[in-house]
Amino acid sequence: AAGVIQSPRHLIKEKRETATLKCYPIPRHDTVYWYQQGPGQDPQFLISFYEKMQSDKGSIPDRFSAQQFSDYHSELNMSSLELGDSALYFCASSFSQGAFKNIQYFGAGTRLSVL
Amino acid sequence: AQKITQTQPGMFVQEKEAVTLDCTYDTSDPSYGLFWYKQPSSGEMIFLIYQGSYDQQNATEGRYSLNFQKARKSANLVISASQLGDSAMYFCAMREEGNFGNEKLTFGTGTRLTIIP
């Protein structure tokens, strides 16, 4: 079965650079979520989209923005990168109906290292 | 206030034994969902099992079962006949019902399970 696809898997950036993380949800899933997991920590919710509209926002810095496109893929844009942004970034997707309603399936994550 | 509590930072279990990972939660919402995820050292987050607050029976998925005690607000994960491949970090998470898309997960701090041969 198709899973959530994230790219790239690894990304190395310098301070003050920008980064774009991409997420392709499971086909037919209508909701996308982004989470940030710092070293040794639990994942923290950043932002979510339902049917291409932003639906909820968590502790996402103003330097970060995200959007969901017409084909349902999503991108997380991160500017003015700081050392503290080094983390594992997960995208998850879910479907709002059916037997597996609202179960969030995660991608493999993008590991961002800011030097 | 912390909504998901996992009190076992680490556990060591002999191969083939059963193991119970503890999770308690706090919510005033009558409708919610509880999840368990497995995170191996490679980093991916793997969905294991889900329990809805209105589900009458405890969820089971192969060797995984969820011991849901609503009155105690606990949702412990039970892994039967543990295997070496079960060694990983395990996260309990809760979803509180909201508007469509407004259902972020709140995670516990995780339990690192190590299976000993």
Short mmCIF file of C-alpha atoms in Angstrom, two decimals:
data_model
loop_
_atom_site.label_atom_id
_atom_site.label_comp_id
_atom_site.label_asym_id
_atom_site.label_seq_id
_atom_site.Cartn_x
_atom_site.Cartn_y
_atom_site.Cartn_z
CA ALA A 1 0.00 0.00 0.00
CA ALA A 2 1.15 3.53 -0.72
CA GLY A 3 2.56 5.44 2.21
CA VAL A 4 3.34 9.06 2.96
CA ILE A 5 6.36 10.18 0.97
CA GLN A 6 8.69 12.84 2.27
CA SER A 7 11.61 14.41 0.49
CA PRO A 8 14.40 14.91 0.97
CA ARG A 9 15.23 12.35 3.65
CA HIS A 10 18.26 14.30 4.80
CA LEU A 11 19.08 17.97 4.44
CA ILE A 12 22.10 19.94 5.59
CA LYS A 13 21.89 23.73 5.65
CA GLU A 14 23.89 26.64 6.99
CA LYS A 15 22.51 29.16 9.45
CA ARG A 16 20.32 31.83 7.84
CA GLU A 17 19.67 29.67 4.77
CA THR A 18 16.24 28.50 3.64
CA ALA A 19 14.89 24.97 3.32
CA THR A 20 11.86 23.43 1.66
CA LEU A 21 10.49 20.09 2.79
CA LYS A 22 8.00 18.22 0.66
CA CYS A 23 5.26 15.78 1.58
CA TYR A 24 3.09 13.58 -0.61
CA PRO A 25 0.17 12.16 1.40
CA ILE A 26 -1.42 8.78 0.96
CA PRO A 27 -3.79 8.94 -2.05
CA ARG A 28 -7.33 10.06 -1.11
CA HIS A 29 -6.22 11.38 2.26
CA ASP A 30 -7.67 14.85 2.79
CA THR A 31 -5.68 16.07 5.80
CA VAL A 32 -1.94 16.71 6.15
CA TYR A 33 -0.06 17.42 9.36
CA TRP A 34 3.50 18.59 10.04
CA TYR A 35 5.39 17.71 13.23
CA GLN A 36 8.84 18.60 14.50
CA GLN A 37 10.83 16.19 16.66
CA GLY A 38 13.93 17.59 18.33
CA PRO A 39 16.73 15.27 19.48
CA GLY A 40 15.51 13.04 22.29
CA GLN A 41 12.07 14.65 22.32
CA ASP A 42 8.55 13.74 21.36
CA PRO A 43 7.02 15.11 18.16
CA GLN A 44 5.45 18.56 18.39
CA PHE A 45 2.61 19.63 16.13
CA LEU A 46 3.38 22.51 13.77
CA ILE A 47 0.50 22.94 11.33
CA SER A 48 -2.24 21.06 9.51
CA PHE A 49 -4.28 21.38 6.33
CA TYR A 50 -7.72 19.98 5.54
CA GLU A 51 -8.75 19.98 1.90
CA LYS A 52 -5.93 22.41 1.08
CA MET A 53 -6.99 24.95 3.70
CA GLN A 54 -4.95 25.57 6.84
CA SER A 55 -6.97 24.07 9.67
CA ASP A 56 -4.82 24.30 12.80
CA LYS A 57 -1.58 25.86 13.89
CA GLY A 58 0.72 24.81 16.70
CA SER A 59 4.08 26.07 17.86
CA ILE A 60 5.30 26.97 14.39
CA PRO A 61 7.80 29.85 14.22
CA ASP A 62 6.91 32.84 12.05
CA ARG A 63 9.98 31.98 9.95
CA PHE A 64 8.18 28.82 8.83
CA SER A 65 5.31 28.67 6.40
CA ALA A 66 3.46 25.84 4.77
CA GLN A 67 0.88 25.22 2.13
CA GLN A 68 -1.02 22.42 0.50
CA PHE A 69 -1.34 22.36 -3.26
CA SER A 70 -4.13 21.31 -5.61
CA ASP A 71 -2.65 17.79 -5.91
CA TYR A 72 -2.72 17.58 -2.07
CA HIS A 73 1.03 17.53 -1.66
CA SER A 74 2.32 19.91 0.99
CA GLU A 75 5.50 21.92 1.46
CA LEU A 76 7.04 23.30 4.63
CA ASN A 77 9.19 26.35 3.95
CA MET A 78 11.73 27.36 6.54
CA SER A 79 13.68 30.61 6.31
CA SER A 80 16.50 32.20 8.33
CA LEU A 81 17.43 28.80 9.67
CA GLU A 82 18.78 28.60 13.20
CA LEU A 83 20.82 25.89 14.91
CA GLY A 84 17.76 25.04 17.00
CA ASP A 85 15.81 24.12 13.88
CA SER A 86 17.88 20.95 13.57
CA ALA A 87 15.32 18.21 14.00
CA LEU A 88 13.38 15.41 12.38
CA TYR A 89 10.38 16.79 10.52
CA PHE A 90 7.45 14.49 9.96
CA CYS A 91 4.54 14.79 7.66
CA ALA A 92 1.44 12.71 8.39
CA SER A 93 -1.80 12.27 6.51
CA SER A 94 -5.26 11.01 7.36
CA PHE A 95 -8.70 10.56 5.84
CA SER A 96 -11.70 12.11 7.54
CA GLN A 97 -14.10 9.29 6.74
CA GLY A 98 -14.36 5.52 6.70
CA ALA A 99 -13.11 2.67 8.86
CA PHE A 100 -9.67 4.23 9.35
CA LYS A 101 -11.04 7.68 9.97
CA ASN A 102 -8.51 10.14 11.30
CA ILE A 103 -5.70 7.66 11.87
CA GLN A 104 -2.54 9.59 11.12
CA TYR A 105 0.05 7.76 9.06
CA PHE A 106 3.51 9.22 9.15
CA GLY A 107 6.18 9.53 6.51
CA ALA A 108 9.76 8.49 7.19
CA GLY A 109 10.68 12.07 8.05
CA THR A 110 13.20 14.62 6.85
CA ARG A 111 16.25 14.99 9.06
CA LEU A 112 17.37 18.62 8.93
CA SER A 113 20.79 19.58 10.20
CA VAL A 114 21.63 23.26 10.48
CA LEU A 115 25.35 23.97 10.75
CA ALA B 1 -0.84 20.49 31.91
CA GLN B 2 0.64 17.34 30.45
CA LYS B 3 -2.00 15.39 28.63
CA ILE B 4 -0.14 12.16 27.96
CA THR B 5 2.07 10.56 30.59
CA GLN B 6 4.44 7.70 29.99
CA THR B 7 6.19 6.92 33.25
CA GLN B 8 8.65 4.33 31.96
CA PRO B 9 11.61 6.03 30.24
CA GLY B 10 13.19 2.66 29.50
CA MET B 11 12.41 -1.03 29.77
CA PHE B 12 14.43 -4.19 29.28
CA VAL B 13 12.51 -7.37 28.49
CA GLN B 14 13.61 -10.90 27.71
CA GLU B 15 12.82 -12.13 24.22
CA LYS B 16 9.51 -14.02 23.92
CA GLU B 17 8.12 -12.47 27.09
CA ALA B 18 5.08 -10.21 27.07
CA VAL B 19 5.56 -6.54 27.84
CA THR B 20 3.20 -3.78 28.96
CA LEU B 21 3.97 -0.15 28.21
CA ASP B 22 2.06 2.29 30.39
CA CYS B 23 0.19 5.35 29.20
CA THR B 24 -2.19 7.62 31.09
CA TYR B 25 -3.98 10.59 29.63
CA ASP B 26 -5.95 13.60 30.67
CA THR B 27 -8.82 15.15 28.76
CA SER B 28 -12.22 16.62 29.43
CA ASP B 29 -13.38 15.93 25.89
CA PRO B 30 -15.85 13.00 25.76
CA SER B 31 -14.68 12.06 22.26
CA TYR B 32 -11.02 11.31 21.72
CA GLY B 33 -8.66 8.75 20.25
CA LEU B 34 -5.55 7.09 21.59
CA PHE B 35 -2.67 5.88 19.46
CA TRP B 36 0.54 3.96 19.85
CA TYR B 37 3.46 4.52 17.51
CA LYS B 38 6.79 2.73 17.24
CA GLN B 39 9.95 4.62 16.35
CA PRO B 40 12.95 2.41 15.56
CA SER B 41 16.47 3.80 15.62
CA SER B 42 16.14 4.56 11.89
CA GLY B 43 13.67 7.30 12.86
CA GLU B 44 10.44 6.56 11.06
CA MET B 45 7.17 6.70 13.01
CA ILE B 46 5.15 3.53 12.57
CA PHE B 47 1.46 3.37 13.49
CA LEU B 48 0.67 0.35 15.66
CA ILE B 49 -2.82 0.55 17.11
CA TYR B 50 -5.75 2.90 17.73
CA GLN B 51 -8.53 3.05 20.33
CA GLY B 52 -11.49 5.37 20.10
CA SER B 53 -13.05 6.61 23.32
CA TYR B 54 -16.41 5.13 22.38
CA ASP B 55 -15.07 1.76 21.27
CA GLN B 56 -16.60 -0.98 23.39
CA GLN B 57 -13.81 -3.49 22.93
CA ASN B 58 -10.08 -3.16 23.40
CA ALA B 59 -8.23 -2.80 20.12
CA THR B 60 -5.97 -5.61 18.90
CA GLU B 61 -3.58 -5.79 15.96
CA GLY B 62 -1.62 -9.01 15.73
CA ARG B 63 0.78 -9.15 18.70
CA TYR B 64 -0.33 -5.70 19.86
CA SER B 65 -3.29 -5.05 22.09
CA LEU B 66 -4.42 -1.93 23.87
CA ASN B 67 -5.62 -2.29 27.45
CA PHE B 68 -8.09 0.60 27.58
CA GLN B 69 -9.41 1.50 31.03
CA LYS B 70 -11.52 4.58 30.52
CA ALA B 71 -12.33 5.25 34.17
CA ARG B 72 -8.64 5.18 35.02
CA LYS B 73 -7.74 7.15 31.89
CA SER B 74 -5.15 4.61 30.91
CA ALA B 75 -4.31 3.07 27.54
CA ASN B 76 -1.51 0.60 28.03
CA LEU B 77 0.09 -1.18 25.09
CA VAL B 78 0.64 -4.92 25.47
CA ILE B 79 3.08 -6.68 23.18
CA SER B 80 2.87 -10.46 23.33
CA ALA B 81 5.79 -12.79 22.60
CA SER B 82 8.33 -9.98 22.20
CA GLN B 83 10.90 -10.16 19.42
CA LEU B 84 14.31 -8.56 18.94
CA GLY B 85 12.78 -6.35 16.26
CA ASP B 86 10.47 -4.83 18.86
CA SER B 87 13.39 -2.87 20.29
CA ALA B 88 12.46 0.77 19.65
CA MET B 89 10.99 3.91 21.19
CA TYR B 90 7.24 3.69 21.73
CA PHE B 91 5.03 6.76 21.87
CA CYS B 92 1.52 7.03 23.18
CA ALA B 93 -0.48 9.85 21.60
CA MET B 94 -3.94 11.34 21.92
CA ARG B 95 -6.21 13.03 19.43
CA GLU B 96 -8.98 15.20 20.79
CA GLU B 97 -12.03 15.53 18.62
CA GLY B 98 -12.37 18.83 16.87
CA ASN B 99 -13.36 20.32 13.59
CA PHE B 100 -12.22 18.57 10.47
CA GLY B 101 -8.46 18.79 10.35
CA ASN B 102 -8.27 20.28 13.81
CA GLU B 103 -7.18 17.01 15.38
CA LYS B 104 -3.50 17.25 16.09
CA LEU B 105 -1.80 14.54 18.10
CA THR B 106 -0.30 15.19 21.50
CA PHE B 107 2.49 12.75 22.30
CA GLY B 108 3.92 11.39 25.51
CA THR B 109 7.64 11.43 26.17
CA GLY B 110 8.04 7.84 25.03
CA THR B 111 9.35 4.56 26.42
CA ARG B 112 12.52 3.02 25.04
CA LEU B 113 12.03 -0.73 24.89
CA THR B 114 15.01 -3.04 24.60
CA ILE B 115 14.50 -6.74 23.96
CA ILE B 116 17.26 -8.95 25.36
CA PRO B 117 18.10 -12.20 23.52
#
